[in-house]
Coordinates of C-alpha atoms and ligand atoms in Angstrom, one line a residue:
Chain A
M1 CA 88.1 74.7 90.2
D2 CA 89.4 73.0 93.4
P3 CA 93.1 73.0 94.2
K4 CA 93.5 69.3 93.6
T5 CA 92.1 69.6 90.0
R6 CA 94.4 72.5 89.3
E7 CA 97.4 70.6 90.6
D8 CA 96.5 67.6 88.4
L9 CA 96.0 69.8 85.3
L10 CA 99.3 71.6 85.9
K11 CA 101.0 68.2 86.0
L12 CA 99.6 67.5 82.6
F13 CA 100.8 70.9 81.4
Q14 CA 104.3 70.2 82.8
G15 CA 104.4 66.8 80.9
K16 CA 104.0 68.7 77.6
L17 CA 106.9 71.0 78.2
N18 CA 109.6 69.5 76.0
E19 CA 112.3 71.6 74.4
A20 CA 110.3 72.5 71.3
M21 CA 107.2 73.4 73.3
T22 CA 109.2 75.6 75.7
F23 CA 110.7 77.4 72.7
Y24 CA 107.3 78.0 71.2
L25 CA 106.0 79.3 74.5
E26 CA 108.9 81.6 75.1
T27 CA 109.6 83.0 71.7
C28 CA 106.6 84.9 70.2
T29 CA 107.7 88.5 69.6
R30 CA 104.1 89.6 68.6
C31 CA 105.4 90.6 65.2
G32 CA 101.9 90.0 63.8
V33 CA 103.0 88.2 60.7
C34 CA 100.6 85.3 61.5
I35 CA 97.6 87.6 61.8
E36 CA 96.2 87.0 58.3
A37 CA 97.5 83.5 58.1
C38 CA 94.7 81.8 59.9
H39 CA 91.6 81.1 57.8
V40 CA 89.4 81.7 60.8
Y41 CA 90.6 85.2 61.3
A42 CA 90.8 85.9 57.6
S43 CA 87.2 84.8 57.2
M44 CA 85.7 86.2 60.4
G45 CA 88.0 89.1 61.4
K46 CA 87.8 88.5 65.1
V47 CA 90.9 89.1 67.2
R48 CA 90.4 85.9 69.3
Y49 CA 91.0 83.9 66.1
I50 CA 94.5 85.3 65.5
A51 CA 97.1 82.5 65.9
A52 CA 99.2 84.5 68.4
Y53 CA 96.1 85.3 70.4
R54 CA 95.2 81.7 70.8
Q55 CA 98.7 80.9 71.9
E56 CA 98.7 83.7 74.4
I57 CA 95.9 82.0 76.4
V58 CA 98.1 79.0 77.0
R59 CA 101.2 81.2 77.3
R60 CA 99.8 83.3 80.2
I61 CA 99.1 80.1 82.2
Y62 CA 102.6 79.0 81.5
K63 CA 103.9 82.3 82.7
K64 CA 101.9 82.1 85.9
Y65 CA 103.0 78.6 86.9
F66 CA 106.2 77.7 85.1
K67 CA 108.1 80.9 84.5
A68 CA 108.8 83.5 87.1
R69 CA 107.4 86.9 86.2
G70 CA 110.0 89.6 85.5
N71 CA 112.4 87.3 83.7
V72 CA 113.6 88.4 80.3
W73 CA 110.4 87.7 78.5
P74 CA 109.6 88.8 75.0
S75 CA 105.9 88.4 75.2
V76 CA 104.3 91.1 77.4
G77 CA 100.9 89.6 78.3
D78 CA 99.9 89.1 81.9
A79 CA 100.2 85.8 83.8
K80 CA 96.8 84.0 84.1
E81 CA 95.4 81.8 86.7
L82 CA 94.2 78.3 85.7
N83 CA 90.5 78.4 86.7
D84 CA 87.1 77.5 85.2
M85 CA 87.0 80.7 83.1
A86 CA 90.5 79.9 81.7
L87 CA 89.2 76.5 80.7
E88 CA 86.4 78.1 78.7
E89 CA 88.9 80.3 76.9
L90 CA 91.1 77.3 76.2
Y91 CA 88.1 75.5 74.7
E92 CA 87.2 78.4 72.5
A93 CA 90.9 78.7 71.3
A94 CA 91.5 75.0 70.8
Y95 CA 88.2 74.0 69.1
S96 CA 88.2 76.9 66.7
C97 CA 91.7 75.9 65.5
T98 CA 91.9 73.2 62.9
G99 CA 95.5 72.4 63.5
C100 CA 96.3 73.2 59.9
R101 CA 99.7 74.8 60.7
R102 CA 99.3 77.5 58.1
C103 CA 100.3 80.1 60.7
M104 CA 103.5 78.1 61.3
V105 CA 104.8 78.6 57.8
Y106 CA 104.4 82.3 58.1
C107 CA 105.8 82.7 61.6
P108 CA 109.5 83.8 61.3
F109 CA 110.3 81.5 64.3
G110 CA 108.1 78.6 63.0
I111 CA 106.0 78.7 66.2
D112 CA 103.5 75.7 66.0
T113 CA 100.1 76.9 67.2
Q114 CA 98.7 73.4 66.8
M115 CA 101.2 72.1 69.2
I116 CA 100.4 74.8 71.7
M117 CA 96.8 74.0 71.3
S118 CA 97.6 70.4 72.2
I119 CA 98.2 71.7 75.7
A120 CA 94.8 73.3 75.8
K121 CA 93.2 70.1 74.5
L122 CA 95.0 68.0 77.1
L123 CA 93.9 70.3 80.0
L124 CA 90.3 70.0 78.7
V125 CA 90.6 66.2 78.7
G126 CA 92.0 66.3 82.2
A127 CA 89.2 68.5 83.4
H128 CA 86.6 66.3 81.6
S129 CA 85.6 69.4 79.6
E130 CA 86.4 68.1 76.1
P131 CA 83.7 67.4 73.5
E132 CA 82.2 64.1 74.8
I133 CA 81.6 62.8 71.3
L134 CA 85.3 62.7 70.4
T135 CA 86.1 60.8 73.6
L136 CA 83.3 58.4 72.9
L137 CA 84.5 57.7 69.4
A138 CA 88.1 57.3 70.7
D139 CA 87.0 54.9 73.4
T140 CA 85.0 52.9 70.8
S141 CA 88.1 52.5 68.7
I142 CA 90.2 51.4 71.7
E143 CA 87.6 48.9 72.7
K144 CA 87.7 47.4 69.3
G145 CA 91.4 46.8 69.7
K146 CA 90.8 44.9 72.9
S147 CA 88.0 42.7 71.8
L148 CA 88.7 41.9 68.1
D149 CA 87.4 38.3 68.6
I150 CA 83.9 39.5 69.6
F151 CA 83.2 41.3 66.3
K152 CA 85.6 39.6 63.9
E153 CA 83.1 37.2 62.3
S154 CA 80.3 39.7 61.9
F155 CA 82.8 42.3 60.5
L156 CA 84.0 39.7 57.9
T157 CA 80.4 39.0 56.9
G158 CA 79.9 42.8 56.4
I159 CA 83.0 43.1 54.3
K160 CA 82.0 40.1 52.2
K161 CA 78.9 42.0 51.1
L162 CA 81.0 44.8 49.6
E163 CA 82.9 42.4 47.3
K164 CA 80.3 42.4 44.5
D165 CA 80.8 46.2 44.2
V166 CA 84.6 45.8 44.1
V167 CA 84.3 43.4 41.2
K168 CA 82.0 45.8 39.4
K169 CA 84.9 48.2 39.3
W170 CA 87.6 45.6 38.4
K171 CA 86.8 42.1 37.2
M172 CA 88.9 39.4 38.8
E173 CA 89.9 36.0 37.7
A174 CA 87.8 33.2 39.2
G175 CA 89.0 32.2 42.6
G176 CA 90.4 35.6 43.5
T177 CA 89.3 37.3 46.7
P178 CA 88.1 40.9 46.0
I179 CA 88.7 42.0 49.7
P180 CA 91.4 39.8 51.3
M181 CA 91.5 40.0 55.1
D182 CA 93.8 38.6 57.8
V183 CA 96.4 37.5 55.1
Q184 CA 99.6 36.5 56.8
G185 CA 102.6 37.6 54.8
A186 CA 100.7 40.1 52.6
D187 CA 102.9 42.9 51.3
L188 CA 100.6 45.7 52.1
L189 CA 98.1 46.3 54.9
F190 CA 95.4 48.8 53.9
V191 CA 93.8 50.7 56.7
A192 CA 90.5 52.2 55.6
L193 CA 87.7 54.0 57.2
A194 CA 84.6 51.9 58.1
G195 CA 82.5 53.1 55.2
A196 CA 82.1 51.3 52.0
H197 CA 83.2 54.3 50.0
S198 CA 86.6 54.1 51.6
I199 CA 87.1 50.4 50.9
I200 CA 85.5 49.6 47.5
P201 CA 87.4 51.9 45.1
T202 CA 90.9 51.2 46.6
A203 CA 90.2 47.5 46.8
A204 CA 89.5 47.6 43.0
I205 CA 92.7 49.5 42.4
F206 CA 94.8 47.1 44.5
N207 CA 93.4 44.2 42.5
A208 CA 94.0 45.9 39.2
A209 CA 97.6 46.5 40.2
G210 CA 98.0 42.9 41.3
E211 CA 98.9 44.0 44.8
N212 CA 99.4 41.3 47.5
W213 CA 97.3 43.2 50.1
T214 CA 95.0 42.7 53.1
L215 CA 92.4 44.9 54.7
S216 CA 92.8 45.9 58.3
F217 CA 90.2 45.1 60.9
F218 CA 90.6 48.6 62.3
E219 CA 89.5 51.9 61.0
A220 CA 92.3 54.4 60.3
V221 CA 90.8 57.6 61.9
N222 CA 92.3 58.5 65.2
F223 CA 89.8 60.3 67.4
G224 CA 92.3 60.3 70.2
A225 CA 94.4 62.8 68.2
F226 CA 91.4 65.0 67.5
V227 CA 90.6 65.2 71.2
G228 CA 94.3 65.8 72.0
D229 CA 94.7 62.9 74.3
P230 CA 98.2 61.3 73.8
G231 CA 97.3 58.1 75.7
R232 CA 94.2 57.4 73.6
T233 CA 96.0 58.4 70.4
Q234 CA 98.7 55.8 71.1
L235 CA 96.3 53.0 72.0
I236 CA 94.3 53.6 68.8
L237 CA 97.6 53.6 66.8
D238 CA 98.9 50.5 68.6
R239 CA 96.0 48.4 67.3
I240 CA 97.2 48.9 63.7
V241 CA 100.9 48.5 64.5
K242 CA 100.2 45.2 66.3
E243 CA 98.1 43.9 63.4
A244 CA 100.8 45.0 60.8
K245 CA 103.5 43.2 62.8
R246 CA 101.3 40.1 63.3
L247 CA 100.7 39.8 59.6
K248 CA 104.4 40.7 58.8
V249 CA 103.5 43.2 56.1
K250 CA 106.1 45.4 54.5
E251 CA 103.9 48.5 54.1
V252 CA 101.0 50.1 55.9
C253 CA 98.9 52.1 53.6
I254 CA 96.6 54.7 55.1
C255 CA 93.4 55.6 53.3
E256 CA 92.2 59.1 52.5
C257 CA 92.2 60.4 56.1
G258 CA 94.7 63.2 56.8
T259 CA 94.9 62.8 60.6
A260 CA 95.3 59.0 60.4
F261 CA 98.2 59.4 58.0
R262 CA 100.0 62.1 60.0
V263 CA 99.6 60.1 63.2
M264 CA 100.8 56.9 61.7
K265 CA 103.7 58.5 59.9
Q266 CA 104.9 60.7 62.8
L267 CA 104.0 58.7 65.9
A268 CA 104.4 55.0 65.0
G269 CA 108.1 55.2 65.7
K270 CA 110.7 52.9 64.0
Q271 CA 108.8 49.8 62.7
P272 CA 109.6 46.9 60.3
F273 CA 107.1 48.4 57.8
K274 CA 107.0 51.6 55.9
V275 CA 104.0 54.0 56.1
S276 CA 102.4 55.4 52.9
S277 CA 99.3 57.3 52.0
V278 CA 97.0 55.7 49.6
T279 CA 97.7 58.5 47.2
E280 CA 101.4 57.8 47.1
V281 CA 100.6 54.1 46.5
H282 CA 98.3 54.9 43.6
A283 CA 100.8 57.2 42.0
R284 CA 103.4 54.5 42.3
Y285 CA 101.2 52.0 40.4
I286 CA 100.8 54.5 37.6
K287 CA 104.6 55.1 37.4
E288 CA 105.3 51.4 37.4
G289 CA 102.7 50.8 34.7
R290 CA 100.7 48.5 37.0
I291 CA 97.4 50.4 36.3
Q292 CA 96.3 52.5 33.3
L293 CA 93.7 55.3 33.5
D294 CA 91.2 56.7 31.0
R295 CA 91.9 60.4 30.7
S296 CA 88.7 61.2 28.8
L297 CA 86.1 60.8 31.5
L298 CA 86.3 64.3 33.1
N299 CA 85.0 67.4 31.5
G300 CA 85.7 70.9 32.8
V301 CA 88.4 72.3 35.0
V302 CA 89.6 70.1 37.8
T303 CA 91.3 71.5 40.9
Y304 CA 92.8 69.8 44.0
H305 CA 92.4 70.6 47.6
D306 CA 95.6 69.7 49.6
P307 CA 94.5 68.2 53.0
C308 CA 96.7 70.1 55.5
Q309 CA 97.7 66.9 57.3
I310 CA 98.8 65.1 54.1
A311 CA 100.4 68.0 52.2
R312 CA 101.7 70.7 54.5
N313 CA 102.2 68.4 57.5
G314 CA 102.8 65.1 55.7
D315 CA 104.8 66.3 52.6
V316 CA 102.6 64.4 50.1
I317 CA 102.4 67.1 47.4
D318 CA 103.6 65.7 44.1
A319 CA 101.7 62.3 44.2
P320 CA 98.2 63.7 43.8
R321 CA 99.2 66.0 41.0
Y322 CA 100.9 63.1 39.2
I323 CA 97.7 61.1 39.4
L324 CA 95.6 64.0 38.3
K325 CA 97.8 64.5 35.2
H326 CA 96.7 61.0 34.2
L327 CA 93.0 61.7 34.8
T328 CA 92.5 65.1 33.1
N329 CA 94.1 67.6 30.7
H330 CA 92.3 70.4 32.5
F331 CA 94.0 70.5 36.0
R332 CA 94.2 73.9 37.5
E333 CA 96.1 74.7 40.7
M334 CA 94.6 76.8 43.5
S335 CA 96.5 79.8 44.5
P336 CA 98.5 80.3 46.8
D337 CA 100.5 77.1 46.3
P338 CA 100.2 73.9 48.4
K339 CA 102.5 75.0 51.3
Y340 CA 100.3 78.0 51.8
N341 CA 97.0 76.4 50.9
W342 CA 94.0 77.5 52.9
C343 CA 92.7 74.8 55.3
C344 CA 89.2 73.5 54.4
G345 CA 88.1 74.5 57.9
G346 CA 87.0 71.0 59.0
G347 CA 90.1 69.6 60.7
G348 CA 91.0 69.2 64.4
G349 CA 87.8 67.2 65.1
L350 CA 85.4 70.0 63.9
V351 CA 83.8 67.9 61.2
A352 CA 83.4 64.9 63.6
L353 CA 81.4 67.3 65.8
G354 CA 78.9 67.5 63.0
E355 CA 75.9 69.9 63.1
E356 CA 77.2 71.4 66.3
T357 CA 80.1 73.1 64.5
L358 CA 78.5 73.6 61.1
D359 CA 77.7 77.3 61.3
F360 CA 81.2 78.1 62.6
R361 CA 82.8 75.9 60.0
M362 CA 81.0 77.7 57.2
K363 CA 81.7 81.2 58.5
S364 CA 85.3 80.4 59.2
S365 CA 86.1 79.0 55.8
K366 CA 84.9 81.7 53.5
V367 CA 88.4 82.2 52.3
K368 CA 88.5 78.6 51.2
A369 CA 85.3 78.9 49.3
D370 CA 86.6 82.0 47.6
Q371 CA 89.9 80.3 46.7
I372 CA 88.0 77.4 45.0
K373 CA 85.7 79.8 43.2
R374 CA 88.7 81.6 41.7
T375 CA 89.9 78.5 40.0
E376 CA 86.5 78.3 38.1
A377 CA 86.8 74.5 38.5
T378 CA 83.7 72.3 38.1
T379 CA 85.4 69.4 40.0
V380 CA 87.2 69.7 43.3
V381 CA 89.2 66.7 44.2
T382 CA 90.6 65.9 47.6
A383 CA 92.2 62.9 49.5
C384 CA 90.8 63.2 53.0
E385 CA 87.5 62.2 54.5
N386 CA 87.2 65.3 56.7
C387 CA 88.1 67.7 53.9
H388 CA 85.6 66.0 51.6
T389 CA 82.8 66.4 54.1
Q390 CA 83.7 70.0 54.8
L391 CA 84.1 70.8 51.1
C392 CA 80.6 69.3 50.4
N393 CA 79.2 71.5 53.2
L394 CA 80.9 74.6 51.8
N395 CA 79.6 73.7 48.3
D396 CA 76.0 73.7 49.6
H397 CA 76.5 76.7 51.8
Y398 CA 78.2 79.0 49.3
Q399 CA 76.3 77.5 46.3
M400 CA 79.6 76.8 44.5
G401 CA 78.1 74.4 42.0
V402 CA 81.1 72.0 42.0
D403 CA 81.4 68.3 42.2
V404 CA 83.5 67.3 45.2
K405 CA 85.3 64.0 44.7
F406 CA 87.7 61.6 46.3
L407 CA 90.9 61.1 44.3
S408 CA 90.8 57.3 44.9
S409 CA 87.3 56.9 43.6
M410 CA 88.2 58.9 40.5
V411 CA 91.2 56.5 39.9
A412 CA 89.0 53.5 40.4
D413 CA 86.3 54.8 38.0
A414 CA 89.0 55.5 35.3
L415 CA 90.7 52.1 35.5
V416 CA 91.2 50.6 32.1
Q417 CA 90.5 46.8 32.2
K418 CA 93.3 45.0 30.3
Chain B
M1 CA 61.7 40.0 67.3
S2 CA 59.3 42.9 68.2
E3 CA 56.7 40.3 69.3
E4 CA 59.1 38.7 71.8
M5 CA 60.7 42.0 72.9
K6 CA 59.1 45.4 73.5
I7 CA 60.9 47.9 71.4
A8 CA 60.8 51.4 72.9
K9 CA 62.2 53.2 69.8
V10 CA 63.3 52.4 66.3
M11 CA 66.1 54.3 64.7
D12 CA 66.6 54.2 60.9
L13 CA 70.3 55.0 60.3
K14 CA 70.5 53.5 56.8
G15 CA 72.8 55.3 54.5
L16 CA 74.6 57.2 57.2
P17 CA 78.4 56.8 57.1
C18 CA 80.7 56.3 60.0
P19 CA 80.9 57.8 62.6
M20 CA 77.3 59.1 62.4
P21 CA 75.5 55.8 63.4
I22 CA 77.5 55.7 66.7
L23 CA 76.8 59.3 67.4
K24 CA 73.1 58.9 66.8
V25 CA 72.7 55.7 68.7
N26 CA 74.6 57.2 71.7
K27 CA 72.1 60.0 71.7
G28 CA 69.1 57.8 71.0
I29 CA 69.7 55.4 73.9
K30 CA 69.6 58.3 76.3
E31 CA 66.1 59.1 75.2
V32 CA 64.7 55.8 76.5
E33 CA 64.4 54.5 80.1
I34 CA 67.0 52.2 81.7
G35 CA 66.0 48.7 80.8
Q36 CA 64.2 49.6 77.6
V37 CA 65.4 48.3 74.2
I38 CA 65.9 50.2 70.9
E39 CA 66.1 48.8 67.5
V40 CA 68.6 50.3 65.2
W41 CA 69.0 49.8 61.4
S42 CA 72.3 50.5 59.8
T43 CA 73.9 49.9 56.4
D44 CA 77.4 51.0 57.4
P45 CA 79.7 48.0 57.5
G46 CA 81.7 49.5 60.3
S47 CA 78.7 49.4 62.6
L48 CA 79.2 45.7 62.9
S49 CA 82.3 46.3 64.9
D50 CA 81.5 49.8 66.1
F51 CA 78.2 49.0 67.9
P52 CA 79.5 46.2 70.1
S53 CA 82.6 48.2 71.0
W54 CA 80.5 51.3 71.8
A55 CA 78.1 49.2 73.9
R56 CA 80.9 47.8 75.9
T57 CA 82.5 51.2 76.6
R58 CA 79.2 52.7 77.6
G59 CA 77.9 49.7 79.5
H60 CA 74.9 48.9 77.3
Q61 CA 74.0 45.5 75.9
I62 CA 73.4 44.4 72.4
L63 CA 70.8 41.7 72.8
K64 CA 70.7 40.6 69.2
T65 CA 72.1 41.4 65.7
D66 CA 70.2 40.5 62.6
Q67 CA 71.7 40.8 59.2
N68 CA 69.4 41.0 56.2
G69 CA 70.9 41.9 52.9
D70 CA 72.8 45.2 53.3
V71 CA 70.9 46.2 56.5
T72 CA 71.9 45.2 60.0
R73 CA 69.4 45.5 62.8
F74 CA 70.8 45.9 66.3
Y75 CA 68.7 45.5 69.4
V76 CA 70.3 47.5 72.2
Q77 CA 69.2 47.6 75.8
R78 CA 69.9 50.6 77.9
I79 CA 71.7 49.4 81.0
V80 CA 73.0 52.6 82.7
Ligands
SF4_1 S1 96.9 76.0 63.1 FE1 95.5 76.8 61.4 S2 93.5 77.1 62.4 FE2 95.1 77.0 64.0 S3 95.7 79.1 64.4 FE3 97.2 78.3 62.9 S4 96.2 78.9 60.9 FE4 94.6 79.1 62.5
SF4_2 S1 104.2 85.3 63.5 FE1 105.1 84.0 65.2 S2 106.3 85.5 66.4 FE2 104.9 86.7 65.1 S3 103.1 87.1 66.3 FE3 102.7 85.2 65.2 S4 103.3 83.5 66.5 FE4 104.3 85.4 67.3

C-alpha cells in the first residue's frame, strides 16, 4: 500500500470517530461475554469469528494511528499497521459479520461490533477492495434516482402486468386501480422490492383495507448500506425521501426488507412523514378491523424468525406476533426470545453475494437451523427478503422439511373478501 | 431482431428475482467482445428500470427493449 492510499484511508477512519465509536474502540475489557453470542463462532468454533476478535482488528489500527501507545488502555492487543495484509483481515472480519448485533445485547458495555465493522467496510471501499457486486448494485440504484424519466414509462408498463394477479387476491370495484403509482396526495407510499412477490400480496392487502396508497418507483433495498458506504447509502435513501415529499404522503411503508427498514427509520432524519414497516401497517389494519383473515388455512406448528434489522435493531417485535395470532392457533416461539434470537446468517450483504458465500452461510448458521428444528414447526414465517432466501437455503442444506413463507403473502392469501 | 443484428450470446434469465438478473448480465457481458451484442430475457419487472440504470453506470448500451407478455428482451451492446 502506498503512503498516499494509507493517508486517504486514515482520513476515512478519522471521519468515523464520533463519540460512540471512540467509546466502542476504547472500552472492550476482553471479558469474553460475547464469545458465544455470535452465530458464526457458535456454529464454526473459530476464534477469528468471536465478536471481540473482529473488533480487535480495527482497534489495533486505531491504536497505531489515533491513540498513543502506553496510554491507559484496557485492551492489551498490539498496535497494527494499515497495509494490504490488514485490508485482507478487515475483509474477512467484516464480510463474515452479518451486522445482527446479537453480540451487542450480551456485551456489558453494549459495544456495537456492527458499527466497528462499518469502519472496516469503509476502508475496503476506500481501497476499492469491497465486493464489486455490492457497489455495482448500489450504483445501479443511484443511477435510477438520477434518470427516472428514462425508465418511467417502461416500468409503469411492467407494473401494469402485475395488476391481474393483485385482483386475483382481492377483487376490486370497477374503475379501481390495483397498483396506483405516482399519486399526488396519497396517504401512504409503499416502497417494495423490484420482484412481483414483494408487490402483489401487499397491493392486495392495501386494496382490501381501502388504503389511499401509491407504489414507489424505487426499490427499497439499500446496497450502499450493505457495502458500508455512507455516501452511497444516503443517495439511495434520498431518492425515496424526495419522492415521498413530492407526493406529499403522510407515511412511508417499507416492504419486507430488514436493511431498507432500518436505514429509512434511522437515517432519514426528521421528515414530514412517518416510517413504518409493512408488518406494522398490516397489524394496524387488523386492529382497526379494516381486514379480516381466515385462520383455518394453516396446518401444523408455525414459528416466526425475527429479522435482526426489524426486531432487535428496529424494535418491531409485537406486530408480527399479533398478525400470526390471526392466522393460526398453532404459533410457537423460537427460544431464546426475540431480543436474543439467532441471526439467519444472511445479513450484511452475504445473501446478495449469492453462491460465492453459500458454503460459509450454511456452515455459519447451523445454530439457526437447530433453533428452528427445536420448534418442530412445519412453517417458518419471516418478514425480510434476505432472511427468506437464507432460510430457504438452510432448509435445503439441513433438510429441515419446512415451508418458508413471507408474512405478507400469508396475510394476502388469508384475506376474507367481504 | 436477430436477422438485423448479430447476437453473440443469449441469456435466459426468466424467473430470476432481483438482483440476480443484473448480476448475471454484468457477468455475461464480460464474456463477449467489445462491440458485440447480447440478448437477455427477463421476467422480473424491476429489470425494466434496473437494466437501463446498470448500463448507464457501466457504460454499456441498451440498443432495444422488446416486451412480449411477461417476458422482456433486452439487446445490450458491450461498449467498454
Ligand atoms: S454483529 Fe452478529 S455476526 Fe457480527 S460479530 Fe456480532 S453477533 Fe457476530
Ligand atoms: S462482551 Fe464486550 S467487553 Fe466483553 S469481550 Fe465482548 S466486546 Fe469486549
